[in-house]
Amino acid sequence: MVNIQELMAGATGADARLMRGFADRAAGFRPSPVRDVFEVSMRPGIISLAGGNPDLELLPLEKIGEMASSIIAREGLEVLQYGSGAGLEELAELVCSFMESEGSRPTLDEVQMTAGSQMGLDLVTKLFTDPGDVVLAEGPTYTGALGVFEGYQAEVQQVEMDEHGLVPAQVEERIKALKAEGKKVKFLYTIPNFQNPTGVTLADDRRAELVRVCRENDVLVVEDNPYGQLGFDGTRHRSLHSYDPEAVIYLGSFSKVFSPGVRVGWMVAPPRVRKFLQIAGEAVTICPSVLSQRLVLGFMSEGMWESHTRKTSKLYAQRCRAVLEACEQHMPAGTEWTEPEGGFFTWLTLPEGAKVSNAELALPEAIDAGVVFVPGTAFYDDSAAGVDVTEPAGARNLRLAFSSVAPERLSEGVSRLAGVL
Ligand code: PMP
């Protein structure tokens, strides 16, 4: 795995000379462990349970191709040009009606288009955190979010979940304790639906309470919802945003329901805050890609989205079942796993006293056996004071992604992995 400290320490010549000029924040950069194992995943014969990629096989490629061609032929002068910093208005309108299915009613001036949820995370963190400010997150959480928070030198504090997600009283307790220490707690980052990496969904009856405790303690909620439309039975949970649009910034994405390659997502925030997000975004990309947004608009408005989402949700449900059945069949006694109701991931916990006490150390052996996964430690911030180096958080956990592997291969992958564990 790429290690930033080693990258810096091992530099010579021009690299070393330039690196001496790096800003302090470079030391906080966090390479994605998923992208780290990307090359390994591509090796022939390897079964990858690592990458949370959507399966694109069911996309109506010919239809999308015709649409793309007609868009360029008819609207080329607009879609190949710079566009609005806020994004394509027609797509923002569609986002507004789309969010009604989760109980939110944003207005057009509250919607900011982005190059994906990842960009939204970056903009929110850039706008709200100074070095040393606290960001609260679930324990464990999306590793790409940790990379953003650490890159902006925020202090990440993770609050453990139970099988129904965050416990609002525990979040409040942590906020109060941190404030008592004189810390500034800027926001709570949460993935309420089919969470990455655990697959856990925040119970509906905790949602209003979670938003309330954050608002009362003056802590913004950043709700990241890239998987929300991928409930196995089609259930759409009410968004946290819908409970209090003044207390929540919402991040949405078309990556999992259409294509991560087009790089299109959105954010919803009160109008003036939204304007600041736009200005921060313009400093990075000038405007969201007009062509990509137009493709998404076509995909959504020509009715391809509904049928594609229905089909892929079924496919992911099947794959989830296959992975859980294989775990049941092959995993060592005492191993536990989550039972997701949607999304791409399940989260394994090895029993205490298992042969493998840190899954990260089992990765090379797993690769030799022909399977890759992401070790649980990747989903925790390890820079916080008081981290137990003998058993770091997440050491007995593994994230298994089932979204882009056929059921037979999933069973084989789990069986290979169990052999190592
Ligand atoms: N948030 C979460 C929880 C994710 O899992 C991902 C993608 N793995 C992202 C954000 C980034 O998504 P996007 O492609 O929309 O930038």
GROMACS .gro file of C-alpha atoms and ligand atoms in nm:
model
  437
    1MET     CA    1   0.000   0.000   0.000
    2VAL     CA    2   0.113   0.355  -0.068
    3ASN     CA    3   0.233   0.521   0.250
    4ILE     CA    4   0.262   0.901   0.245
    5GLN     CA    5   0.535   0.912   0.510
    6GLU     CA    6   0.740   0.656   0.315
    7LEU     CA    7   0.679   0.844  -0.011
    8MET     CA    8   0.817   1.157   0.151
    9ALA     CA    9   1.103   0.993   0.340
   10GLY     CA   10   1.221   0.793   0.037
   11ALA     CA   11   1.237   1.091  -0.202
   12THR     CA   12   1.564   1.186  -0.368
   13GLY     CA   13   1.680   1.442  -0.623
   14ALA     CA   14   1.417   1.673  -0.771
   15ASP     CA   15   1.137   1.505  -0.577
   16ALA     CA   16   1.309   1.564  -0.244
   17ARG     CA   17   1.392   1.927  -0.332
   18LEU     CA   18   1.032   2.006  -0.425
   19MET     CA   19   0.883   1.810  -0.139
   20ARG     CA   20   1.070   2.028   0.110
   21GLY     CA   21   0.840   2.304  -0.009
   22PHE     CA   22   0.518   2.109   0.046
   23ALA     CA   23   0.251   2.261   0.267
   24ASP     CA   24   0.202   2.091   0.603
   25ARG     CA   25  -0.130   1.954   0.480
   26ALA     CA   26   0.042   1.720   0.234
   27ALA     CA   27   0.143   1.500   0.527
   28GLY     CA   28  -0.229   1.446   0.592
   29PHE     CA   29  -0.303   1.318   0.241
   30ARG     CA   30  -0.449   0.969   0.250
   31PRO     CA   31  -0.418   0.740  -0.050
   32SER     CA   32  -0.736   0.542  -0.110
   33PRO     CA   33  -0.681   0.180  -0.007
   34VAL     CA   34  -0.938   0.083  -0.268
   35ARG     CA   35  -0.742   0.247  -0.548
   36ASP     CA   36  -0.427   0.099  -0.395
   37VAL     CA   37  -0.545  -0.254  -0.463
   38PHE     CA   38  -0.690  -0.156  -0.802
   39GLU     CA   39  -0.392  -0.294  -0.997
   40VAL     CA   40  -0.396  -0.618  -0.800
   41SER     CA   41  -0.770  -0.648  -0.865
   42MET     CA   42  -0.704  -0.636  -1.240
   43ARG     CA   43  -0.468  -0.936  -1.234
   44PRO     CA   44  -0.612  -1.237  -1.414
   45GLY     CA   45  -0.771  -1.488  -1.180
   46ILE     CA   46  -0.805  -1.245  -0.888
   47ILE     CA   47  -1.152  -1.208  -0.740
   48SER     CA   48  -1.195  -0.855  -0.612
   49LEU     CA   49  -1.420  -0.797  -0.314
   50ALA     CA   50  -1.245  -0.461  -0.274
   51GLY     CA   51  -1.385  -0.202  -0.514
   52GLY     CA   52  -1.733  -0.066  -0.464
   53ASN     CA   53  -1.796  -0.029  -0.835
   54PRO     CA   54  -2.148  -0.023  -0.976
   55ASP     CA   55  -2.214  -0.296  -1.232
   56LEU     CA   56  -2.249  -0.127  -1.571
   57GLU     CA   57  -2.333  -0.441  -1.770
   58LEU     CA   58  -2.705  -0.368  -1.760
   59LEU     CA   59  -2.676  -0.015  -1.896
   60PRO     CA   60  -2.854   0.027  -2.232
   61LEU     CA   61  -2.529   0.128  -2.401
   62GLU     CA   62  -2.662   0.150  -2.753
   63LYS     CA   63  -2.942   0.380  -2.648
   64ILE     CA   64  -2.702   0.593  -2.444
   65GLY     CA   65  -2.468   0.606  -2.743
   66GLU     CA   66  -2.745   0.730  -2.974
   67MET     CA   67  -2.849   0.987  -2.717
   68ALA     CA   68  -2.490   1.111  -2.673
   69SER     CA   69  -2.444   1.139  -3.045
   70SER     CA   70  -2.763   1.331  -3.095
   71ILE     CA   71  -2.684   1.565  -2.803
   72ILE     CA   72  -2.347   1.654  -2.954
   73ALA     CA   73  -2.488   1.693  -3.305
   74ARG     CA   74  -2.781   1.910  -3.199
   75GLU     CA   75  -2.655   2.093  -2.890
   76GLY     CA   76  -2.278   2.078  -2.944
   77LEU     CA   77  -2.228   2.452  -2.928
   78GLU     CA   78  -2.370   2.459  -2.577
   79VAL     CA   79  -2.261   2.126  -2.429
   80LEU     CA   80  -1.899   2.159  -2.544
   81GLN     CA   81  -1.879   2.513  -2.405
   82TYR     CA   82  -1.818   2.641  -2.048
   83GLY     CA   83  -2.144   2.639  -1.858
   84SER     CA   84  -2.310   2.778  -1.547
   85GLY     CA   85  -2.111   2.751  -1.222
   86ALA     CA   86  -2.422   2.630  -1.042
   87GLY     CA   87  -2.483   2.363  -1.303
   88LEU     CA   88  -2.738   2.284  -1.571
   89GLU     CA   89  -3.071   2.430  -1.466
   90GLU     CA   90  -3.282   2.152  -1.620
   91LEU     CA   91  -3.084   1.891  -1.430
   92ALA     CA   92  -3.112   2.088  -1.106
   93GLU     CA   93  -3.491   2.101  -1.162
   94LEU     CA   94  -3.495   1.727  -1.205
   95VAL     CA   95  -3.292   1.686  -0.886
   96CYS     CA   96  -3.554   1.893  -0.701
   97SER     CA   97  -3.838   1.664  -0.806
   98PHE     CA   98  -3.623   1.355  -0.755
   99MET     CA   99  -3.558   1.453  -0.393
  100GLU     CA  100  -3.930   1.470  -0.321
  101SER     CA  101  -3.927   1.090  -0.306
  102GLU     CA  102  -3.714   1.126   0.008
  103GLY     CA  103  -3.940   1.394   0.158
  104SER     CA  104  -3.717   1.693   0.069
  105ARG     CA  105  -3.847   1.994  -0.121
  106PRO     CA  106  -3.544   2.194  -0.227
  107THR     CA  107  -3.580   2.502  -0.445
  108LEU     CA  108  -3.366   2.563  -0.749
  109ASP     CA  109  -3.145   2.818  -0.572
  110GLU     CA  110  -3.051   2.551  -0.317
  111VAL     CA  111  -2.912   2.301  -0.567
  112GLN     CA  112  -2.544   2.299  -0.667
  113MET     CA  113  -2.427   2.051  -0.927
  114THR     CA  114  -2.087   1.888  -0.866
  115ALA     CA  115  -1.844   1.644  -1.024
  116GLY     CA  116  -1.969   1.378  -0.781
  117SER     CA  117  -2.031   1.345  -0.412
  118GLN     CA  118  -1.655   1.341  -0.352
  119MET     CA  119  -1.632   1.699  -0.478
  120GLY     CA  120  -1.923   1.794  -0.254
  121LEU     CA  121  -1.733   1.659   0.043
  122ASP     CA  122  -1.428   1.856  -0.052
  123LEU     CA  123  -1.623   2.181  -0.092
  124VAL     CA  124  -1.806   2.145   0.239
  125THR     CA  125  -1.485   2.071   0.425
  126LYS     CA  126  -1.300   2.355   0.254
  127LEU     CA  127  -1.579   2.597   0.343
  128PHE     CA  128  -1.637   2.493   0.704
  129THR     CA  129  -1.315   2.365   0.861
  130ASP     CA  130  -0.997   2.533   0.973
  131PRO     CA  131  -0.703   2.314   1.078
  132GLY     CA  132  -0.777   2.157   1.415
  133ASP     CA  133  -1.157   2.186   1.388
  134VAL     CA  134  -1.343   1.867   1.465
  135VAL     CA  135  -1.542   1.668   1.210
  136LEU     CA  136  -1.758   1.394   1.356
  137ALA     CA  137  -1.812   1.080   1.149
  138GLU     CA  138  -1.941   0.730   1.186
  139GLY     CA  139  -1.698   0.465   1.304
  140PRO     CA  140  -1.619   0.316   1.054
  141THR     CA  141  -1.672   0.557   0.764
  142TYR     CA  142  -1.601   0.609   0.392
  143THR     CA  143  -1.226   0.621   0.348
  144GLY     CA  144  -1.250   0.887   0.074
  145ALA     CA  145  -1.415   1.119   0.325
  146LEU     CA  146  -1.139   1.061   0.578
  147GLY     CA  147  -0.892   1.158   0.304
  148VAL     CA  148  -1.070   1.491   0.257
  149PHE     CA  149  -1.096   1.570   0.628
  150GLU     CA  150  -0.734   1.480   0.693
  151GLY     CA  151  -0.624   1.677   0.386
  152TYR     CA  152  -0.782   1.990   0.536
  153GLN     CA  153  -0.617   1.909   0.872
  154ALA     CA  154  -0.944   1.860   1.054
  155GLU     CA  155  -0.951   1.642   1.364
  156VAL     CA  156  -1.173   1.342   1.290
  157GLN     CA  157  -1.373   1.198   1.577
  158GLN     CA  158  -1.561   0.878   1.498
  159VAL     CA  159  -1.871   0.766   1.686
  160GLU     CA  160  -1.941   0.393   1.680
  161MET     CA  161  -2.272   0.270   1.537
  162ASP     CA  162  -2.493  -0.019   1.636
  163GLU     CA  163  -2.683  -0.230   1.383
  164HIS     CA  164  -2.925   0.061   1.330
  165GLY     CA  165  -2.663   0.326   1.273
  166LEU     CA  166  -2.562   0.618   1.492
  167VAL     CA  167  -2.722   0.654   1.834
  168PRO     CA  168  -2.830   1.021   1.866
  169ALA     CA  169  -2.769   1.034   2.244
  170GLN     CA  170  -2.411   0.915   2.192
  171VAL     CA  171  -2.352   1.176   1.924
  172GLU     CA  172  -2.479   1.445   2.158
  173GLU     CA  173  -2.264   1.319   2.441
  174ARG     CA  174  -1.954   1.329   2.221
  175ILE     CA  175  -2.033   1.681   2.095
  176LYS     CA  176  -2.073   1.805   2.451
  177ALA     CA  177  -1.752   1.636   2.568
  178LEU     CA  178  -1.555   1.785   2.278
  179LYS     CA  179  -1.699   2.130   2.337
  180ALA     CA  180  -1.612   2.101   2.706
  181GLU     CA  181  -1.252   2.047   2.593
  182GLY     CA  182  -1.275   2.376   2.404
  183LYS     CA  183  -1.293   2.216   2.058
  184LYS     CA  184  -1.491   2.353   1.765
  185VAL     CA  185  -1.715   2.079   1.628
  186LYS     CA  186  -1.801   2.187   1.273
  187PHE     CA  187  -2.011   1.909   1.129
  188LEU     CA  188  -2.129   1.552   1.152
  189TYR     CA  189  -2.059   1.355   0.835
  190THR     CA  190  -2.302   1.067   0.795
  191ILE     CA  191  -2.404   0.813   0.530
  192PRO     CA  192  -2.749   0.716   0.655
  193ASN     CA  193  -2.845   0.462   0.387
  194PHE     CA  194  -2.666   0.132   0.313
  195GLN     CA  195  -2.352   0.282   0.455
  196ASN     CA  196  -2.005   0.249   0.311
  197PRO     CA  197  -1.837   0.038   0.451
  198THR     CA  198  -2.087  -0.146   0.675
  199GLY     CA  199  -2.409  -0.162   0.472
  200VAL     CA  200  -2.592  -0.040   0.785
  201THR     CA  201  -2.897   0.190   0.753
  202LEU     CA  202  -2.989   0.451   1.012
  203ALA     CA  203  -3.322   0.356   1.169
  204ASP     CA  204  -3.605   0.583   1.056
  205ASP     CA  205  -3.704   0.655   1.416
  206ARG     CA  206  -3.357   0.796   1.494
  207ARG     CA  207  -3.346   1.040   1.205
  208ALA     CA  208  -3.541   1.335   1.344
  209GLU     CA  209  -3.362   1.301   1.676
  210LEU     CA  210  -3.015   1.295   1.518
  211VAL     CA  211  -3.089   1.613   1.324
  212ARG     CA  212  -3.237   1.776   1.634
  213VAL     CA  213  -2.938   1.708   1.862
  214CYS     CA  214  -2.698   1.841   1.599
  215ARG     CA  215  -2.900   2.156   1.542
  216GLU     CA  216  -2.942   2.222   1.913
  217ASN     CA  217  -2.569   2.188   1.962
  218ASP     CA  218  -2.495   2.405   1.659
  219VAL     CA  219  -2.331   2.128   1.458
  220LEU     CA  220  -2.411   2.106   1.086
  221VAL     CA  221  -2.513   1.768   0.945
  222VAL     CA  222  -2.353   1.663   0.614
  223GLU     CA  223  -2.566   1.385   0.471
  224ASP     CA  224  -2.394   1.177   0.202
  225ASN     CA  225  -2.641   0.960   0.014
  226PRO     CA  226  -2.491   0.793  -0.294
  227TYR     CA  227  -2.659   0.456  -0.229
  228GLY     CA  228  -3.005   0.571  -0.113
  229GLN     CA  229  -3.179   0.470  -0.438
  230LEU     CA  230  -3.037   0.120  -0.422
  231GLY     CA  231  -3.255  -0.041  -0.157
  232PHE     CA  232  -3.299  -0.407  -0.251
  233ASP     CA  233  -3.676  -0.384  -0.219
  234GLY     CA  234  -3.700  -0.033  -0.362
  235THR     CA  235  -3.750   0.134  -0.020
  236ARG     CA  236  -3.644   0.500  -0.017
  237HIS     CA  237  -3.573   0.628   0.333
  238ARG     CA  238  -3.665   0.979   0.429
  239SER     CA  239  -3.360   1.206   0.405
  240LEU     CA  240  -3.216   1.378   0.712
  241HIS     CA  241  -3.238   1.693   0.501
  242SER     CA  242  -3.617   1.664   0.491
  243TYR     CA  243  -3.636   1.699   0.871
  244ASP     CA  244  -3.455   2.032   0.880
  245PRO     CA  245  -3.321   2.180   0.553
  246GLU     CA  246  -3.152   2.460   0.748
  247ALA     CA  247  -2.944   2.218   0.952
  248VAL     CA  248  -2.838   1.968   0.684
  249ILE     CA  249  -2.627   1.988   0.369
  250TYR     CA  250  -2.717   1.699   0.141
  251LEU     CA  251  -2.479   1.530  -0.107
  252GLY     CA  252  -2.622   1.329  -0.395
  253SER     CA  253  -2.460   1.134  -0.676
  254PHE     CA  254  -2.539   0.977  -1.011
  255SER     CA  255  -2.233   0.750  -0.983
  256LYS     CA  256  -2.405   0.444  -0.844
  257VAL     CA  257  -2.734   0.466  -1.033
  258PHE     CA  258  -2.591   0.560  -1.369
  259SER     CA  259  -2.216   0.603  -1.418
  260PRO     CA  260  -1.925   0.703  -1.197
  261GLY     CA  261  -1.731   0.788  -1.513
  262VAL     CA  262  -1.954   1.083  -1.605
  263ARG     CA  263  -1.863   1.241  -1.266
  264VAL     CA  264  -2.192   1.413  -1.184
  265GLY     CA  265  -2.349   1.471  -0.846
  266TRP     CA  266  -2.520   1.750  -0.655
  267MET     CA  267  -2.544   1.923  -0.322
  268VAL     CA  268  -2.833   2.093  -0.150
  269ALA     CA  269  -2.775   2.381   0.093
  270PRO     CA  270  -2.955   2.702   0.193
  271PRO     CA  271  -2.926   2.956  -0.096
  272ARG     CA  272  -2.646   3.178   0.031
  273VAL     CA  273  -2.438   2.888   0.158
  274ARG     CA  274  -2.500   2.724  -0.180
  275LYS     CA  275  -2.355   3.032  -0.347
  276PHE     CA  276  -2.036   2.997  -0.139
  277LEU     CA  277  -2.014   2.633  -0.242
  278GLN     CA  278  -2.047   2.742  -0.603
  279ILE     CA  279  -1.764   2.995  -0.564
  280ALA     CA  280  -1.544   2.729  -0.398
  281GLY     CA  281  -1.630   2.488  -0.680
  282GLU     CA  282  -1.556   2.742  -0.953
  283ALA     CA  283  -1.206   2.780  -0.809
  284VAL     CA  284  -1.149   2.410  -0.880
  285THR     CA  285  -1.336   2.321  -1.197
  286ILE     CA  286  -1.482   2.656  -1.322
  287CYS     CA  287  -1.809   2.475  -1.392
  288PRO     CA  288  -1.943   2.123  -1.368
  289SER     CA  289  -1.899   1.938  -1.701
  290VAL     CA  290  -2.183   2.050  -1.926
  291LEU     CA  291  -2.161   1.745  -2.151
  292SER     CA  292  -2.170   1.504  -1.857
  293GLN     CA  293  -2.465   1.681  -1.699
  294ARG     CA  294  -2.652   1.675  -2.029
  295LEU     CA  295  -2.592   1.300  -2.060
  296VAL     CA  296  -2.726   1.246  -1.708
  297LEU     CA  297  -3.027   1.464  -1.786
  298GLY     CA  298  -3.098   1.252  -2.093
  299PHE     CA  299  -3.057   0.926  -1.903
  300MET     CA  300  -3.289   1.044  -1.627
  301SER     CA  301  -3.555   1.215  -1.834
  302GLU     CA  302  -3.580   0.954  -2.110
  303GLY     CA  303  -3.697   0.699  -1.855
  304MET     CA  304  -3.382   0.484  -1.862
  305TRP     CA  305  -3.310   0.555  -1.498
  306GLU     CA  306  -3.616   0.384  -1.344
  307SER     CA  307  -3.578   0.056  -1.527
  308HIS     CA  308  -3.200   0.050  -1.481
  309THR     CA  309  -3.230   0.113  -1.106
  310ARG     CA  310  -3.495  -0.157  -1.070
  311LYS     CA  311  -3.281  -0.409  -1.255
  312THR     CA  312  -2.954  -0.329  -1.080
  313SER     CA  313  -3.111  -0.326  -0.733
  314LYS     CA  314  -3.234  -0.680  -0.798
  315LEU     CA  315  -2.890  -0.781  -0.919
  316TYR     CA  316  -2.723  -0.634  -0.608
  317ALA     CA  317  -2.978  -0.808  -0.384
  318GLN     CA  318  -2.891  -1.142  -0.545
  319ARG     CA  319  -2.522  -1.079  -0.503
  320CYS     CA  320  -2.564  -0.974  -0.144
  321ARG     CA  321  -2.748  -1.300  -0.075
  322ALA     CA  322  -2.470  -1.496  -0.246
  323VAL     CA  323  -2.199  -1.333  -0.036
  324LEU     CA  324  -2.388  -1.380   0.292
  325GLU     CA  325  -2.462  -1.745   0.212
  326ALA     CA  326  -2.095  -1.802   0.129
  327CYS     CA  327  -1.995  -1.640   0.459
  328GLU     CA  328  -2.237  -1.870   0.640
  329GLN     CA  329  -2.084  -2.168   0.463
  330HIS     CA  330  -1.713  -2.087   0.478
  331MET     CA  331  -1.621  -1.829   0.742
  332PRO     CA  332  -1.455  -1.940   1.067
  333ALA     CA  333  -1.694  -1.997   1.360
  334GLY     CA  334  -1.773  -1.680   1.551
  335THR     CA  335  -1.727  -1.447   1.250
  336GLU     CA  336  -2.007  -1.192   1.224
  337TRP     CA  337  -2.131  -0.986   0.931
  338THR     CA  338  -2.390  -0.721   0.866
  339GLU     CA  339  -2.706  -0.794   0.665
  340PRO     CA  340  -2.751  -0.495   0.436
  341GLU     CA  341  -3.088  -0.398   0.289
  342GLY     CA  342  -2.929  -0.220  -0.004
  343GLY     CA  343  -2.604  -0.084  -0.144
  344PHE     CA  344  -2.278  -0.259  -0.220
  345PHE     CA  345  -2.113  -0.375   0.103
  346THR     CA  346  -2.111  -0.608   0.398
  347TRP     CA  347  -1.881  -0.573   0.700
  348LEU     CA  348  -1.720  -0.869   0.866
  349THR     CA  349  -1.602  -0.891   1.225
  350LEU     CA  350  -1.359  -1.168   1.314
  351PRO     CA  351  -1.401  -1.330   1.653
  352GLU     CA  352  -1.171  -1.238   1.939
  353GLY     CA  353  -0.879  -1.476   1.951
  354ALA     CA  354  -0.904  -1.545   1.574
  355LYS     CA  355  -0.586  -1.659   1.398
  356VAL     CA  356  -0.582  -1.323   1.217
  357SER     CA  357  -0.589  -1.037   1.467
  358ASN     CA  358  -0.535  -0.765   1.207
  359ALA     CA  359  -0.699  -0.821   0.868
  360GLU     CA  360  -0.453  -0.579   0.706
  361LEU     CA  361  -0.173  -0.827   0.772
  362ALA     CA  362  -0.371  -1.105   0.601
  363LEU     CA  363  -0.404  -0.909   0.276
  364PRO     CA  364  -0.080  -1.032   0.109
  365GLU     CA  365  -0.174  -1.392   0.184
  366ALA     CA  366  -0.526  -1.332   0.051
  367ILE     CA  367  -0.381  -1.190  -0.271
  368ASP     CA  368  -0.166  -1.502  -0.307
  369ALA     CA  369  -0.485  -1.705  -0.262
  370GLY     CA  370  -0.651  -1.502  -0.541
  371VAL     CA  371  -0.884  -1.264  -0.354
  372VAL     CA  372  -0.869  -0.899  -0.243
  373PHE     CA  373  -1.071  -0.706   0.012
  374VAL     CA  374  -1.032  -0.377   0.200
  375PRO     CA  375  -0.912  -0.414   0.561
  376GLY     CA  376  -1.126  -0.250   0.830
  377THR     CA  377  -0.849  -0.019   0.953
  378ALA     CA  378  -0.883   0.180   0.628
  379PHE     CA  379  -1.217   0.316   0.750
  380TYR     CA  380  -1.085   0.469   1.070
  381ASP     CA  381  -0.876   0.778   1.120
  382ASP     CA  382  -0.561   0.661   1.290
  383SER     CA  383  -0.410   1.001   1.358
  384ALA     CA  384  -0.625   1.078   1.665
  385ALA     CA  385  -0.456   1.081   2.004
  386GLY     CA  386  -0.497   0.767   2.209
  387VAL     CA  387  -0.511   0.521   1.918
  388ASP     CA  388  -0.432   0.170   2.039
  389VAL     CA  389  -0.145   0.056   1.819
  390THR     CA  390  -0.166  -0.303   1.939
  391GLU     CA  391  -0.521  -0.336   1.811
  392PRO     CA  392  -0.610  -0.034   1.598
  393ALA     CA  393  -0.980   0.034   1.535
  394GLY     CA  394  -1.111  -0.189   1.255
  395ALA     CA  395  -0.828  -0.444   1.288
  396ARG     CA  396  -1.073  -0.734   1.319
  397ASN     CA  397  -1.293  -0.608   1.035
  398LEU     CA  398  -1.305  -0.651   0.658
  399ARG     CA  399  -1.521  -0.478   0.400
  400LEU     CA  400  -1.651  -0.705   0.128
  401ALA     CA  401  -1.800  -0.541  -0.182
  402PHE     CA  402  -2.043  -0.760  -0.374
  403SER     CA  403  -2.167  -0.509  -0.633
  404SER     CA  404  -1.960  -0.598  -0.937
  405VAL     CA  405  -1.887  -0.971  -0.904
  406ALA     CA  406  -2.106  -1.255  -1.033
  407PRO     CA  407  -2.259  -1.480  -0.761
  408GLU     CA  408  -2.044  -1.788  -0.838
  409ARG     CA  409  -1.729  -1.578  -0.824
  410LEU     CA  410  -1.846  -1.423  -0.498
  411SER     CA  411  -1.881  -1.768  -0.339
  412GLU     CA  412  -1.540  -1.870  -0.466
  413GLY     CA  413  -1.387  -1.543  -0.341
  414VAL     CA  414  -1.534  -1.583   0.006
  415SER     CA  415  -1.418  -1.944   0.018
  416ARG     CA  416  -1.061  -1.839  -0.074
  417LEU     CA  417  -1.070  -1.565   0.186
  418ALA     CA  418  -1.202  -1.796   0.455
  419GLY     CA  419  -0.910  -2.029   0.382
  420VAL     CA  420  -0.671  -1.746   0.473
  421LEU     CA  421  -0.866  -1.633   0.779
  422PMP     N1  422  -1.948   0.896  -0.066
  422PMP     C1  423  -1.951   0.764  -0.046
  422PMP     C2  424  -2.008   0.712   0.080
  422PMP     C3  425  -1.902   0.676  -0.144
  422PMP     O1  426  -1.906   0.545  -0.121
  422PMP     C4  427  -1.849   0.730  -0.263
  422PMP     C5  428  -1.795   0.643  -0.375
  422PMP     N2  429  -1.731   0.529  -0.338
  422PMP     C6  430  -1.848   0.868  -0.279
  422PMP     C7  431  -1.900   0.948  -0.180
  422PMP     C8  432  -1.795   0.933  -0.403
  422PMP     O2  433  -1.889   0.924  -0.502
  422PMP     P1  434  -1.889   1.007  -0.635
  422PMP     O3  435  -1.854   0.916  -0.745
  422PMP     O4  436  -2.027   1.062  -0.644
  422PMP     O5  437  -1.789   1.117  -0.620
   0.00000   0.00000   0.00000
